[in-house]
Amino acid sequence: MELTFGSAQVYTSERMKKAPLLAKLFHKVFGYTNVGNYARFTIFKKLLKEIPLKQDAKILDVGAGYGEYSFSLAQALPKSEVHSLDIDRERMKALDEAINKSGIHNIHTHCSHTEQLEEKEFDFAFSVDVFEHIAPEDMPFKAVYNRLKPGGYFMVKMPYVTQRTILPEHWFEDHHEWLEEEHIGQVYDLTSLKKRFVQEGFKVVFATYSDGWYSRLGWELAYLGKKLGIVGQMITLPIAKLLIKLDRLIHLNHWGNAIQVIGIKA
């Protein structure tokens, strides 16, 4: 299975839609421009190796946003059935438009909470950096469990409860303020996230840390570069991606700014 990432960005990014030809050229030269999402995808790609996905799998993307992961899986597995779920109507509208423009026919969108989803019998469900935006008591572990087939897999990636930084924290003050408001569910370390899976009925089959020092530095540089404008972004983006790739090669599973757990429905 060959996964690619970011092909939907030219359809969903408001900035890119304003200058589509320039956007496609920029994307061709620099690839995906959101470093945080790029870093998440490199982890997602590694985690999928732990799951025996069938070519015709039925997949649920919980908190799909603009559908980058749904697009990636739908393109890599054209016989699959990918369901993208999110409660944000504007993002679901943008995703529907991207699906129509791309010509991909195996993605189905749902603007609803997981508990309201009528579709069931999924082989695989996943949520990438979504649960930190949800209060722990509202996280849809049980709703996902009830919609999986016996033997179906559920993957959750989210930030570690505390974050380690490199550059002075006051340089990222506005981002920290956003986190305090948005990340109401950033409460788990790896052990407690595994326990939550078990409490909800899953058997944990894989658990790991990710995003060490090099990945963090890459994100910080890209964040500062983006604030400087297009030139700053062009300079820092390749460096940031290189640092993230390096992190994926040498990071040891002792700690990380992100955690991932995969469970199976017994």
Short mmCIF file of C-alpha atoms in Angstrom, two decimals:
data_model
loop_
_atom_site.label_atom_id
_atom_site.label_comp_id
_atom_site.label_asym_id
_atom_site.label_seq_id
_atom_site.Cartn_x
_atom_site.Cartn_y
_atom_site.Cartn_z
CA MET A 1 0.00 0.00 0.00
CA GLU A 2 1.55 3.27 -1.15
CA LEU A 3 0.31 6.23 0.83
CA THR A 4 0.66 9.80 -0.36
CA PHE A 5 -0.45 12.88 1.53
CA GLY A 6 -1.64 16.38 0.84
CA SER A 7 -3.26 15.99 -2.57
CA ALA A 8 -6.50 17.52 -1.25
CA GLN A 9 -4.81 20.64 0.09
CA VAL A 10 -5.07 22.54 -3.19
CA TYR A 11 -8.86 22.04 -3.00
CA THR A 12 -9.41 22.76 0.72
CA SER A 13 -6.92 25.53 1.57
CA GLU A 14 -8.58 28.95 1.25
CA ARG A 15 -5.23 30.57 0.49
CA MET A 16 -4.42 28.05 -2.24
CA LYS A 17 -7.88 28.28 -3.81
CA LYS A 18 -7.32 32.00 -4.39
CA ALA A 19 -4.34 31.25 -6.68
CA PRO A 20 -4.78 27.66 -7.89
CA LEU A 21 -2.00 27.62 -10.48
CA LEU A 22 0.54 29.11 -8.07
CA ALA A 23 -0.72 26.77 -5.36
CA LYS A 24 -0.18 23.69 -7.51
CA LEU A 25 3.33 24.89 -8.41
CA PHE A 26 4.17 25.58 -4.76
CA HIS A 27 2.80 22.17 -3.77
CA LYS A 28 4.82 20.47 -6.49
CA VAL A 29 8.05 22.11 -5.32
CA PHE A 30 7.58 22.07 -1.53
CA GLY A 31 4.97 19.35 -1.00
CA TYR A 32 2.45 19.62 1.81
CA THR A 33 2.84 23.00 3.49
CA ASN A 34 1.37 22.37 6.96
CA VAL A 35 4.32 20.97 8.92
CA GLY A 36 2.18 19.79 11.83
CA ASN A 37 -0.03 17.74 9.52
CA TYR A 38 3.01 16.49 7.61
CA ALA A 39 4.55 15.25 10.86
CA ARG A 40 1.29 13.56 11.86
CA PHE A 41 1.10 11.76 8.54
CA THR A 42 4.61 10.34 8.84
CA ILE A 43 3.50 8.74 12.13
CA PHE A 44 0.17 7.63 10.67
CA LYS A 45 2.01 5.90 7.82
CA LYS A 46 4.22 4.01 10.28
CA LEU A 47 1.29 3.00 12.47
CA LEU A 48 -0.63 1.53 9.55
CA LYS A 49 2.08 -1.11 9.22
CA GLU A 50 0.79 -2.53 12.52
CA ILE A 51 -2.69 -3.11 11.07
CA PRO A 52 -3.56 -5.82 8.50
CA LEU A 53 -5.78 -3.69 6.27
CA LYS A 54 -7.64 -5.46 3.48
CA GLN A 55 -7.88 -3.94 0.01
CA ASP A 56 -11.66 -3.66 0.43
CA ALA A 57 -11.62 -2.50 4.05
CA LYS A 58 -14.40 -0.39 5.51
CA ILE A 59 -12.70 2.54 7.26
CA LEU A 60 -13.88 5.30 9.61
CA ASP A 61 -11.98 8.59 9.95
CA VAL A 62 -13.16 10.10 13.26
CA GLY A 63 -12.71 13.86 13.27
CA ALA A 64 -11.71 13.96 9.62
CA GLY A 65 -11.37 17.73 9.31
CA TYR A 66 -10.45 18.45 5.70
CA GLY A 67 -10.06 14.75 5.01
CA GLU A 68 -6.32 14.45 4.29
CA TYR A 69 -6.12 10.94 5.77
CA SER A 70 -9.37 9.88 4.11
CA PHE A 71 -8.01 11.01 0.74
CA SER A 72 -4.75 9.18 1.32
CA LEU A 73 -6.43 5.88 2.20
CA ALA A 74 -9.07 6.16 -0.52
CA GLN A 75 -6.38 6.65 -3.17
CA ALA A 76 -4.14 3.88 -1.82
CA LEU A 77 -7.05 1.45 -1.42
CA PRO A 78 -9.45 2.18 -4.31
CA LYS A 79 -11.60 -0.84 -3.45
CA SER A 80 -12.06 0.36 0.12
CA GLU A 81 -14.99 2.29 1.57
CA VAL A 82 -13.80 5.31 3.54
CA HIS A 83 -16.19 7.21 5.81
CA SER A 84 -15.12 10.70 6.91
CA LEU A 85 -16.88 12.03 10.00
CA ASP A 86 -16.70 15.49 11.55
CA ILE A 87 -19.06 17.87 13.36
CA ASP A 88 -17.69 20.97 11.60
CA ARG A 89 -20.09 21.77 8.75
CA GLU A 90 -17.73 24.13 6.95
CA ARG A 91 -14.96 21.57 6.85
CA MET A 92 -17.33 18.85 5.66
CA LYS A 93 -18.56 21.20 2.93
CA ALA A 94 -14.96 21.86 1.86
CA LEU A 95 -14.26 18.12 1.89
CA ASP A 96 -17.31 17.40 -0.27
CA GLU A 97 -16.11 19.99 -2.78
CA ALA A 98 -12.62 18.47 -2.79
CA ILE A 99 -14.06 15.00 -3.36
CA ASN A 100 -16.09 16.25 -6.34
CA LYS A 101 -13.12 18.06 -7.88
CA SER A 102 -10.71 15.16 -7.36
CA GLY A 103 -12.96 12.52 -8.89
CA ILE A 104 -12.49 10.12 -5.96
CA HIS A 105 -15.62 8.01 -5.48
CA ASN A 106 -14.96 5.85 -2.41
CA ILE A 107 -15.19 8.54 0.30
CA HIS A 108 -18.48 9.11 2.12
CA THR A 109 -18.90 12.11 4.42
CA HIS A 110 -20.93 12.42 7.62
CA CYS A 111 -21.48 15.67 9.50
CA SER A 112 -22.43 14.20 12.86
CA HIS A 113 -21.16 12.88 16.15
CA THR A 114 -19.90 9.29 16.15
CA GLU A 115 -22.81 8.22 18.37
CA GLN A 116 -25.23 9.31 15.63
CA LEU A 117 -23.51 7.41 12.83
CA GLU A 118 -25.74 4.65 11.44
CA GLU A 119 -22.93 2.92 9.54
CA LYS A 120 -21.37 -0.05 11.35
CA GLU A 121 -19.16 -3.09 10.75
CA PHE A 122 -15.96 -1.11 10.21
CA ASP A 123 -12.66 -2.96 9.82
CA PHE A 124 -10.61 0.03 10.96
CA ALA A 125 -11.27 3.35 12.67
CA PHE A 126 -8.78 6.05 13.52
CA SER A 127 -8.51 9.50 15.04
CA VAL A 128 -5.41 11.63 14.51
CA ASP A 129 -4.92 14.57 16.90
CA VAL A 130 -8.62 15.02 17.55
CA PHE A 131 -9.31 13.65 21.03
CA GLU A 132 -7.33 16.42 22.71
CA HIS A 133 -10.14 18.76 21.59
CA ILE A 134 -12.78 16.67 23.40
CA ALA A 135 -13.48 16.45 27.11
CA PRO A 136 -12.44 12.96 28.33
CA GLU A 137 -15.99 11.97 29.29
CA ASP A 138 -17.17 12.81 25.74
CA MET A 139 -14.44 10.99 23.82
CA PRO A 140 -16.24 8.46 21.56
CA PHE A 141 -14.30 5.33 22.47
CA LYS A 142 -17.47 3.31 23.13
CA ALA A 143 -19.23 4.66 20.04
CA VAL A 144 -16.30 3.55 17.87
CA TYR A 145 -16.14 0.16 19.64
CA ASN A 146 -19.83 -0.44 18.87
CA ARG A 147 -19.31 0.32 15.19
CA LEU A 148 -16.33 -1.94 14.62
CA LYS A 149 -16.49 -5.53 13.46
CA PRO A 150 -15.17 -8.12 15.93
CA GLY A 151 -11.45 -8.03 15.26
CA GLY A 152 -11.65 -4.43 14.03
CA TYR A 153 -8.89 -1.98 14.93
CA PHE A 154 -9.00 1.49 16.47
CA MET A 155 -6.02 3.87 16.38
CA VAL A 156 -5.75 7.06 18.41
CA LYS A 157 -2.91 9.57 18.12
CA MET A 158 -2.87 12.62 20.38
CA PRO A 159 -0.46 14.94 22.22
CA TYR A 160 1.20 13.81 25.43
CA VAL A 161 -0.24 15.49 28.53
CA THR A 162 2.85 17.71 28.87
CA GLN A 163 5.00 19.13 26.08
CA ARG A 164 8.75 19.70 25.90
CA THR A 165 9.97 22.75 23.99
CA ILE A 166 13.36 23.91 22.70
CA LEU A 167 13.22 27.60 21.74
CA PRO A 168 12.00 30.22 24.25
CA GLU A 169 8.36 29.56 25.09
CA HIS A 170 7.36 33.22 24.91
CA TRP A 171 8.00 33.07 21.15
CA PHE A 172 4.95 30.81 20.93
CA GLU A 173 2.73 32.63 23.41
CA ASP A 174 -0.23 32.97 21.05
CA HIS A 175 -0.07 29.26 20.26
CA HIS A 176 0.00 28.37 23.97
CA GLU A 177 -3.08 30.52 24.55
CA TRP A 178 -4.86 28.64 21.76
CA LEU A 179 -3.85 25.31 23.29
CA GLU A 180 -5.21 26.24 26.70
CA GLU A 181 -8.58 26.97 25.17
CA GLU A 182 -8.73 24.16 22.62
CA HIS A 183 -6.93 21.18 24.16
CA ILE A 184 -9.37 20.32 26.92
CA GLY A 185 -8.72 16.61 26.42
CA GLN A 186 -4.93 16.68 26.50
CA VAL A 187 -4.86 14.73 29.75
CA TYR A 188 -3.26 11.36 28.97
CA ASP A 189 0.18 9.89 29.22
CA LEU A 190 0.82 6.63 27.37
CA THR A 191 -0.06 4.42 30.33
CA SER A 192 -3.37 6.13 31.06
CA LEU A 193 -4.38 6.16 27.37
CA LYS A 194 -3.77 2.41 27.23
CA LYS A 195 -5.90 1.99 30.36
CA ARG A 196 -8.71 3.98 28.72
CA PHE A 197 -8.65 1.61 25.74
CA VAL A 198 -8.92 -1.40 28.04
CA GLN A 199 -11.74 0.20 30.06
CA GLU A 200 -13.71 0.68 26.85
CA GLY A 201 -13.39 -3.00 25.90
CA PHE A 202 -10.36 -2.97 23.59
CA LYS A 203 -7.29 -5.17 23.76
CA VAL A 204 -4.20 -2.99 23.29
CA VAL A 205 -1.97 -4.39 20.54
CA PHE A 206 0.43 -1.48 20.05
CA ALA A 207 1.45 1.64 21.96
CA THR A 208 4.27 4.08 21.37
CA TYR A 209 5.60 7.61 21.76
CA SER A 210 6.57 9.89 18.88
CA ASP A 211 7.77 13.44 18.16
CA GLY A 212 11.09 13.84 19.93
CA TRP A 213 13.54 16.73 19.96
CA TYR A 214 14.23 16.93 16.21
CA SER A 215 10.55 16.84 15.31
CA ARG A 216 9.82 19.53 17.89
CA LEU A 217 12.56 21.77 16.54
CA GLY A 218 11.22 21.28 13.03
CA TRP A 219 7.74 22.36 14.10
CA GLU A 220 9.07 25.40 15.99
CA LEU A 221 11.13 26.60 13.03
CA ALA A 222 8.22 26.14 10.63
CA TYR A 223 5.85 27.95 12.98
CA LEU A 224 8.17 30.95 13.22
CA GLY A 225 8.88 30.88 9.49
CA LYS A 226 5.18 30.95 8.64
CA LYS A 227 4.72 34.01 10.84
CA LEU A 228 7.37 35.79 8.75
CA GLY A 229 5.37 35.26 5.56
CA ILE A 230 5.84 33.30 2.34
CA VAL A 231 9.63 33.80 2.20
CA GLY A 232 10.07 32.62 5.76
CA GLN A 233 7.89 29.60 5.02
CA MET A 234 9.89 28.73 1.90
CA ILE A 235 13.13 28.83 3.89
CA THR A 236 12.00 26.88 6.96
CA LEU A 237 9.68 24.31 5.36
CA PRO A 238 12.38 22.06 3.81
CA ILE A 239 14.50 22.26 6.99
CA ALA A 240 11.52 21.37 9.17
CA LYS A 241 10.60 18.35 7.03
CA LEU A 242 14.21 17.13 7.08
CA LEU A 243 14.27 17.35 10.88
CA ILE A 244 11.01 15.42 11.11
CA LYS A 245 12.36 12.68 8.84
CA LEU A 246 15.49 12.49 10.99
CA ASP A 247 13.36 12.24 14.12
CA ARG A 248 11.43 9.31 12.67
CA LEU A 249 14.69 7.47 12.03
CA ILE A 250 16.45 7.92 15.37
CA HIS A 251 13.74 8.61 17.96
CA LEU A 252 13.71 6.05 20.79
CA ASN A 253 10.47 4.93 22.41
CA HIS A 254 11.24 6.42 25.84
CA TRP A 255 9.21 9.64 25.64
CA GLY A 256 7.64 11.94 23.11
CA ASN A 257 5.38 14.93 22.66
CA ALA A 258 2.81 12.62 21.08
CA ILE A 259 1.39 9.21 21.98
CA GLN A 260 -0.32 6.53 19.90
CA VAL A 261 -2.33 3.47 20.88
CA ILE A 262 -3.92 0.80 18.70
CA GLY A 263 -6.62 -1.44 20.12
CA ILE A 264 -8.58 -4.37 18.73
CA LYS A 265 -12.20 -5.25 19.39
CA ALA A 266 -12.22 -8.72 20.89
#
